[in-house]
Coordinates of C-alpha atoms in Angstrom, one line a residue:
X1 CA 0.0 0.0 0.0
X2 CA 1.3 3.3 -0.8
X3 CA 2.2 6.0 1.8
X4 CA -0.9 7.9 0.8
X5 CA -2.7 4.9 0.7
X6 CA -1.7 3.9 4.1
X7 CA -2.4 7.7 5.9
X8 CA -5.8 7.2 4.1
X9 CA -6.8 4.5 6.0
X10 CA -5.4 5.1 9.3
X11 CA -7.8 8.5 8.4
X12 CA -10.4 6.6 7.8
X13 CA -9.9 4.3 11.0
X14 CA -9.2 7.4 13.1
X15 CA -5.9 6.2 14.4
X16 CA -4.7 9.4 13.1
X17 CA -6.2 13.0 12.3
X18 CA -5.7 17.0 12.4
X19 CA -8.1 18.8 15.0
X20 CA -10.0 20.9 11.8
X21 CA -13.0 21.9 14.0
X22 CA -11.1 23.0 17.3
X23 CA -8.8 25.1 14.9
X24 CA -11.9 26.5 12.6
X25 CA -11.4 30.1 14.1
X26 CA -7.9 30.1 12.7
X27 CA -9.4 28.7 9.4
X28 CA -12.2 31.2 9.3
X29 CA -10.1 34.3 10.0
X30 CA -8.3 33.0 6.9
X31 CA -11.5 32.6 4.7
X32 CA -12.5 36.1 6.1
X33 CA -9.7 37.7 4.9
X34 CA -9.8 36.3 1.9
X35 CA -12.9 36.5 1.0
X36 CA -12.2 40.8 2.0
X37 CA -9.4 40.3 -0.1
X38 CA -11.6 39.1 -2.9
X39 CA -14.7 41.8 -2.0
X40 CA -11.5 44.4 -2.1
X41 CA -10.5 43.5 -5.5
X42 CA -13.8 43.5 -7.2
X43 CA -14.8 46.9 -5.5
X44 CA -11.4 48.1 -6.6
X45 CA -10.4 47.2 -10.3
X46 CA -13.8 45.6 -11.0
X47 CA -14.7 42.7 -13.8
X48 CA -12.9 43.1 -16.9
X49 CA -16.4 42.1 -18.9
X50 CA -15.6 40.6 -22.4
X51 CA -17.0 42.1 -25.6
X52 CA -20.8 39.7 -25.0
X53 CA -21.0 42.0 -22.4
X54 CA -19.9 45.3 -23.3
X55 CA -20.5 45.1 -27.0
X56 CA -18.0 46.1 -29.5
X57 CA -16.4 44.5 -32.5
X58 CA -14.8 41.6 -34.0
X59 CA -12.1 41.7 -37.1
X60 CA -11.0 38.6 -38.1
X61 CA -7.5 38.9 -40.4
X62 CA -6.8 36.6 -43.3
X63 CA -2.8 34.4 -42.8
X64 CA -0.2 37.5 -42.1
X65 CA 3.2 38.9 -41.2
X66 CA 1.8 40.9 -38.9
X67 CA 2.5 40.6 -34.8
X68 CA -0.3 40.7 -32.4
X69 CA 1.5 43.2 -30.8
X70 CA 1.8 45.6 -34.0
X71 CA -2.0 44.6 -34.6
X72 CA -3.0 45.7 -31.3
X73 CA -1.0 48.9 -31.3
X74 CA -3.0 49.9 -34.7
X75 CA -6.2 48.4 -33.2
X76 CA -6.0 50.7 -30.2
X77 CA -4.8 53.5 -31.6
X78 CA -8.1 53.7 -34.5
X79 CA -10.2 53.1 -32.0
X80 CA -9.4 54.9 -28.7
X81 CA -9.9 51.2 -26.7
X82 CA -8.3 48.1 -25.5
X83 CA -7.7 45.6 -28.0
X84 CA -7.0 41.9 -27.3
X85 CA -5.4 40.4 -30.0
X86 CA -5.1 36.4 -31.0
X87 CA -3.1 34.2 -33.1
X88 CA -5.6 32.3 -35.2
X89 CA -4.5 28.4 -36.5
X90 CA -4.8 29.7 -40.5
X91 CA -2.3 32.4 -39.4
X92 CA -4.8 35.1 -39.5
X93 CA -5.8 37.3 -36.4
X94 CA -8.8 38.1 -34.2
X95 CA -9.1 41.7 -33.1
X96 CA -11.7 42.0 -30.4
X97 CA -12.5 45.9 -29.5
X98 CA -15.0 46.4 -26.8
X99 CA -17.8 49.4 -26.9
X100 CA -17.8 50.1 -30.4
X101 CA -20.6 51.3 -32.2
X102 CA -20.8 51.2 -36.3
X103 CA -19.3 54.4 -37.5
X104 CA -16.4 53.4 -35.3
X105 CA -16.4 50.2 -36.0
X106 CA -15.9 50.8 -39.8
X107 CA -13.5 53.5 -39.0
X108 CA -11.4 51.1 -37.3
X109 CA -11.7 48.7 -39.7
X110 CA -10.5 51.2 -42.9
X111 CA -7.4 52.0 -40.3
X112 CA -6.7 48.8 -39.7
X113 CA -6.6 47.5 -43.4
X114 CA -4.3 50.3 -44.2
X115 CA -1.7 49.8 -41.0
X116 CA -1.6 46.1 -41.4
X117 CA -1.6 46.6 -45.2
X118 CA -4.2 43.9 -45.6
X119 CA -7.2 44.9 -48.1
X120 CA -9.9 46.4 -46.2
X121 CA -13.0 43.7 -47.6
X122 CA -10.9 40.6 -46.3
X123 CA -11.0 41.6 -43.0
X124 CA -14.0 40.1 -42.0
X125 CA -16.0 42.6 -39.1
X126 CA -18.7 41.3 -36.9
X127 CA -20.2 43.8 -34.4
X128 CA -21.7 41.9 -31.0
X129 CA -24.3 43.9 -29.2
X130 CA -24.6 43.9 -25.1
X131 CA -27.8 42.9 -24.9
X132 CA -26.9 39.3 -25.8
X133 CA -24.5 39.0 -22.7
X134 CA -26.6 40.5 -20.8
X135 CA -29.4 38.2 -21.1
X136 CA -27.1 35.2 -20.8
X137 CA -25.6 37.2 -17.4
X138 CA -29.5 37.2 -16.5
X139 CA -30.6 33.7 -17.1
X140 CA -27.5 32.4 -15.4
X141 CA -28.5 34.5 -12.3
X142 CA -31.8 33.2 -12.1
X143 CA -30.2 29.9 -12.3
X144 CA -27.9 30.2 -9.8
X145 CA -31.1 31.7 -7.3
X146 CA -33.3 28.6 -8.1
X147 CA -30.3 26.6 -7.7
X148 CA -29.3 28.1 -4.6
X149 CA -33.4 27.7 -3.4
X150 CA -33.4 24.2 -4.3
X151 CA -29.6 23.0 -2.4
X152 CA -30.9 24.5 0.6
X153 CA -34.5 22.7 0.6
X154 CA -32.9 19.6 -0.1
X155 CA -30.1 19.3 2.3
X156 CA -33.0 20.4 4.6
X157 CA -34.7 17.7 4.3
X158 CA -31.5 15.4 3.7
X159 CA -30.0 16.5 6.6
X160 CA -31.0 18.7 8.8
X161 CA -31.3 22.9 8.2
X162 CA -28.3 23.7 10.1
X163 CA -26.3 21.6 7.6
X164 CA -28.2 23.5 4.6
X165 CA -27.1 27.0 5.8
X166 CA -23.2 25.7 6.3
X167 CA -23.4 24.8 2.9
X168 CA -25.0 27.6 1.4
X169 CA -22.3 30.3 3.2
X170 CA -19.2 27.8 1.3
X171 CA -20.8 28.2 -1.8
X172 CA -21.2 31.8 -1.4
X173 CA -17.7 32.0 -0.3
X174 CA -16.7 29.9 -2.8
X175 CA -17.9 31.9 -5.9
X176 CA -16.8 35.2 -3.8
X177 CA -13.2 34.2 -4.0
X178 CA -13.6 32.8 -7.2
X179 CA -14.7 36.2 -8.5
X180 CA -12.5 38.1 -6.6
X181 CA -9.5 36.4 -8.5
X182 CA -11.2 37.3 -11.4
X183 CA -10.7 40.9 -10.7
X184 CA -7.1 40.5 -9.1
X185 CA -5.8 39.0 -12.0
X186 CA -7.9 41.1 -14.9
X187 CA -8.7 38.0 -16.6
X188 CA -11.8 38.5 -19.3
X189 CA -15.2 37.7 -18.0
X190 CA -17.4 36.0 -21.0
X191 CA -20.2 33.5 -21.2
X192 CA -17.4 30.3 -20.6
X193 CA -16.8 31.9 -17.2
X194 CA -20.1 32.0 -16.5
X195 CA -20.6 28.4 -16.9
X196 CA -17.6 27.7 -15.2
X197 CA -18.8 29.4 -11.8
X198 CA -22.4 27.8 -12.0
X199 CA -20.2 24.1 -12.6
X200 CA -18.1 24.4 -10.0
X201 CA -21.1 24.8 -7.7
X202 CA -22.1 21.2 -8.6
X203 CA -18.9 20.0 -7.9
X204 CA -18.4 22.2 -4.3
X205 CA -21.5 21.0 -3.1
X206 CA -21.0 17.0 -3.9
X207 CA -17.4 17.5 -1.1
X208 CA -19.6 19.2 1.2
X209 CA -22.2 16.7 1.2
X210 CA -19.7 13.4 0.9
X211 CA -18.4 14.9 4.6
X212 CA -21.8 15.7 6.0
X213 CA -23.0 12.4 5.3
X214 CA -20.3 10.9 7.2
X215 CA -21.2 13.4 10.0
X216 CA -24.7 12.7 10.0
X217 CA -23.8 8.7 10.1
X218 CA -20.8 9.8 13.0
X219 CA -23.5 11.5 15.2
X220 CA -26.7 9.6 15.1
X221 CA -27.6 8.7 18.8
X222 CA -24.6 10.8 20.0
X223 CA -26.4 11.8 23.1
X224 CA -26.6 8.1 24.5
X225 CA -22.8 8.0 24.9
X226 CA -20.5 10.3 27.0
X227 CA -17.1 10.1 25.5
X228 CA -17.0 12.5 22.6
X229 CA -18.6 16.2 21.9
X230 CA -20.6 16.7 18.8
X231 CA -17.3 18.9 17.4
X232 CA -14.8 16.0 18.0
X233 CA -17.0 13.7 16.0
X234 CA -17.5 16.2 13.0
X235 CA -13.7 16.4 13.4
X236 CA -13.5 12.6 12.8
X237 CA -15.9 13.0 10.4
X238 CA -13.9 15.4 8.0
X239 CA -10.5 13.2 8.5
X240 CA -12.2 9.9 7.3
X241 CA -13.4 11.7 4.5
X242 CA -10.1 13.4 4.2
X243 CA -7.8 11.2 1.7
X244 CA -10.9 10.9 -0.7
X245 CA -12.0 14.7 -1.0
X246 CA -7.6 15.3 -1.5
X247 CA -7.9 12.3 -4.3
X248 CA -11.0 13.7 -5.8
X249 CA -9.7 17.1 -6.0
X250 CA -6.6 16.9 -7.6
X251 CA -7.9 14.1 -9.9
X252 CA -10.6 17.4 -11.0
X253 CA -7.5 19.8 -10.9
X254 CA -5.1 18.0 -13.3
X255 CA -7.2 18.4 -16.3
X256 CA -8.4 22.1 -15.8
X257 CA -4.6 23.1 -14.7
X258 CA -3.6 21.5 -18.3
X259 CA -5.8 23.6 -19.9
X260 CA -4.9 27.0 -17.8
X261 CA -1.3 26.7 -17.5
X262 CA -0.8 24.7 -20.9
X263 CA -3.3 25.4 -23.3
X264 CA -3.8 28.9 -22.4
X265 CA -0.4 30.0 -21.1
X266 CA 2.1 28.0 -22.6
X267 CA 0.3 27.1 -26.1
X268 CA -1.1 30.7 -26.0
X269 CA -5.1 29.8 -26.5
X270 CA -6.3 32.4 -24.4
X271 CA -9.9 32.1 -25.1
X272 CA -9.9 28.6 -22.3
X273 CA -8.5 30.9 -19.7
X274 CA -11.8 32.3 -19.5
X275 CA -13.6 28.8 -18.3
X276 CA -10.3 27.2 -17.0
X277 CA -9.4 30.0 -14.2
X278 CA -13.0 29.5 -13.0
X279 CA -12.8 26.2 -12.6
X280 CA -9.2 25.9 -11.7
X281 CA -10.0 28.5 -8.9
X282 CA -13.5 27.0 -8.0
X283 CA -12.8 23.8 -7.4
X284 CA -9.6 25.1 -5.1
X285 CA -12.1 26.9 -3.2
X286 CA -14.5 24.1 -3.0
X287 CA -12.1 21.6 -1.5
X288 CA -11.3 24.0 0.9
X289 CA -14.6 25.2 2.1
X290 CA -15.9 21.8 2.5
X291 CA -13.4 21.1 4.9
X292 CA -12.4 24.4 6.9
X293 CA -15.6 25.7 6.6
X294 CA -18.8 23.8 6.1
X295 CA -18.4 21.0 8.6
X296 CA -16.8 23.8 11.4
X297 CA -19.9 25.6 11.5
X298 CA -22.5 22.9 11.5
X299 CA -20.7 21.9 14.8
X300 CA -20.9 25.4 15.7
X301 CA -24.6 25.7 15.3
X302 CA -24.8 22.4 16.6
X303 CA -23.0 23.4 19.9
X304 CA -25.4 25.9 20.5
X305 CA -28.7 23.5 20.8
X306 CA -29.4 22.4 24.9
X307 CA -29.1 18.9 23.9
X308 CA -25.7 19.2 22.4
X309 CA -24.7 21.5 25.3
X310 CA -25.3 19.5 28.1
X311 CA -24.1 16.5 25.9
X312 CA -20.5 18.2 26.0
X313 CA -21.1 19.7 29.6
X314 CA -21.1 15.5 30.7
X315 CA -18.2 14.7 28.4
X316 CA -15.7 17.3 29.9
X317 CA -17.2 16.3 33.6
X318 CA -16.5 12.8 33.3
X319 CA -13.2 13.6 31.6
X320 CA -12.0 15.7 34.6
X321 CA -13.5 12.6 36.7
X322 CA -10.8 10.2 35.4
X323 CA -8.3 12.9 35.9
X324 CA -8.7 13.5 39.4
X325 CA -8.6 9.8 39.9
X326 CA -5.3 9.5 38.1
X327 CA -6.3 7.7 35.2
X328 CA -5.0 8.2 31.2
X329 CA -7.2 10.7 29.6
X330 CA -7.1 7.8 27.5
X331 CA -9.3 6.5 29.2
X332 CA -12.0 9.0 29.1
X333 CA -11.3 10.2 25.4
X334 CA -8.8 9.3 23.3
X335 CA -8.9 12.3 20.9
X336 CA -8.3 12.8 17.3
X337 CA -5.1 10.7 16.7
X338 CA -5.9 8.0 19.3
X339 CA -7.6 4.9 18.9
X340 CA -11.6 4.7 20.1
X341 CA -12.5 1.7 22.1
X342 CA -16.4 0.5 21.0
X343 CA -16.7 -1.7 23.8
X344 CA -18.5 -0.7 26.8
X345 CA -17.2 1.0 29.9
X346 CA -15.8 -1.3 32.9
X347 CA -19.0 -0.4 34.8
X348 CA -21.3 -1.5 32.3
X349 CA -22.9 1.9 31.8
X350 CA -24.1 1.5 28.5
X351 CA -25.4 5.0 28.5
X352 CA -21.6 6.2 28.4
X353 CA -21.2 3.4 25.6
X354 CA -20.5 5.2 22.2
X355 CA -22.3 3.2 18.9
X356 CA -20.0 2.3 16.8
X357 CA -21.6 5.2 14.6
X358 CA -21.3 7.9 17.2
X359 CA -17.6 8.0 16.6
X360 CA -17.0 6.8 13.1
X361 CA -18.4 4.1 11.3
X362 CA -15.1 1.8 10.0
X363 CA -14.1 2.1 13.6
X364 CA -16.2 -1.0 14.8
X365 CA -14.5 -2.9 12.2
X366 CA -10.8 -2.6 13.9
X367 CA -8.8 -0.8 16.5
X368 CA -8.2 -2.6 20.0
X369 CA -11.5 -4.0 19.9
X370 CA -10.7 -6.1 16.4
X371 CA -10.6 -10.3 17.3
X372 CA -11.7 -9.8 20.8
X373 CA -15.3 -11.3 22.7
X374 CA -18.0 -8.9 22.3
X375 CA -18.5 -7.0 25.4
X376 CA -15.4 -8.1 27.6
X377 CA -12.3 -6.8 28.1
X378 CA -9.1 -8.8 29.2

């Protein structure tokens, strides 16, 4: 078994782990400022919008001699805006000026025939109105609402509602920090990122969900048992699920980081950095959130119900019991990297008993109670 392989399912067994929910208000002052970062950014230099959204015109160039830097230099200068400029595979260029209206647009196109020294009826010009991006921005929003709606009614129901609103504030900080890099980095903002932001939700939402099912398996009947807090089992919960959402991740990440780093850096097709940074930068994000975020404040709302209050009031009481007699901690909880023993306590309590699923699931199936009689200790 790999090494990987190997910290995956001592993970998974809860022999190991890292203390994610008693550390969440390091991780949240991180997504804070962040996501303040990210709010900065877009306030600041704003959404570079791409030409469905702003309008403007498109000159397509038959093969030429001519540099994309010289092309945008005589694009700019005819038209008083920004020009992005591609490489075509004929050898011909694409001239994209935003906010153009048709005077200008054939202005610019008689300027640029005669600086590129290209006949002025091959250069083929297509002018793009904003009211198609803007309808696409539109419909996408509406989607993302309904889609928003319908997460939180069925992880209501699924789970439970506190469970809902965690997820609904790491998809919203997911697509803020996605955004945000947006505006840091200036890349263009067209229909492909647009689709990119609404498909990384899908994917943000399946992490969250793969750790909240383990956390609503981890916690069913937790109030019979006296041994962990509701926060130390979410804790187990995220590491058993740990290995998987780290293999699933950068399984997703390979491909899009191909096409942002390869295909539109090194091979110079700009037009996938559009969808590719979105998703590159989304499913980052989602990875993140599902773990630092989501399953941290579900045991933070959780904490705060009577039930779950007086659950951890007994846990730390009989904790500091079995110190004051001198016995291991151990004995009284064996925390994130040590073992959980299933059995039941010398005294028979089965109240203070944990279910196997209170704690984690796979645990029943191993640790120090693996091979021995059901219910006796030696």
């Amino acid at each position: 078994m790999s090494r990987l392989g190997d910290l995956g399912a001592r993970l998974y067994r809860g022999e190991v782990g890292y203390d994610f929910v008693g550390k969440r208000k390091f991780w949240y002052a991180i997504s804070i400022l962040i996501t303040i970062t990210a709010i900065a950014a877009l306030a600041v230099r704003g959404l570079n919008m791409g030409i469905e959204f702003k309008g403007g015109a498109v000159f397509n160039t038959p093969k030429t001699s001519v540099s994309v830097t010289e092309a945008r230099e005589s694009a700019e200068a005819s038209s008083g805006h920004d020009a992005i400029v591609q490489k075509l595979g004929n050898g011909g260029l694409r001239i994209q000026v935003t906010e153009l209206n048709t005077a200008q647009a054939d202005k610019t196109q008689t300027q640029l025939a005669e600086d590129l020294n290209i006949p002025k009826e091959k250069i083929n010009a297509d002018l793009v109105g904003p009211s198609w991006g803007e309808q696409i921005a539109n419909k996408a929003w509406t989607g993302l609402g309904i889609f928003m709606i319908l997460v939180v009614i069925y992880l209501a129901i699924a789970f439970e509602w506190r469970m809902a609103v965690a997820a609904l504030i790491a998809l919203i900080h997911d697509l803020t920090i996605t955004v945000g890099v947006y505006a840091l980095v200036g890349f263009e903002v067209t229909p492909g990122t647009v689709i990119g932001l609404l498909t990384i939700l899908g994917y943000s939402l399946y992490d969250t969900v793969v750790v909240f099912d383990s956390l609503k398996e981890g916690s069913k009947d937790i109030t019979k048992q006296t041994r962990f807090t509701f926060s130390e089992v979410a804790n187990r919960s995220i590491n058993s699920t740990l290995v998987r959402s780290i293999n699933t991740t950068v399984v997703a990440l390979l491909p899009v980081a191909g096409l942002l780093f390869i295909g539109g850096g090194v091979l110079g097709a700009g037009m996938l950095n559009d969808i590719s940074l979105s998703l590159f930068v989304g499913l980052a994000a989602g990875a993140y959130s599902s773990i630092f975020i989501a399953t941290p404040l579900v045991a933070d709302l959780k904490e705060r119900e009577p039930q779950i209050k007086a659950l951890k009031k007994r846990v730390l009481a009989k904790r500091a019991s079995a110190a004051a007699r001198g016995e291991s901690p151990e004995l009284a909880y064996d925390g994130p990297s040590g073992p959980v023993d299933t059995e039941p306590d010398d005294d028979g309590d089965a109240e203070d008993t944990p279910p196997a699923a209170a704690v984690a699931g796979p645990r029943s199936h191993g640790g120090r109670g693996r091979g021995r009689p059901s219910g006796k200790r030696r």
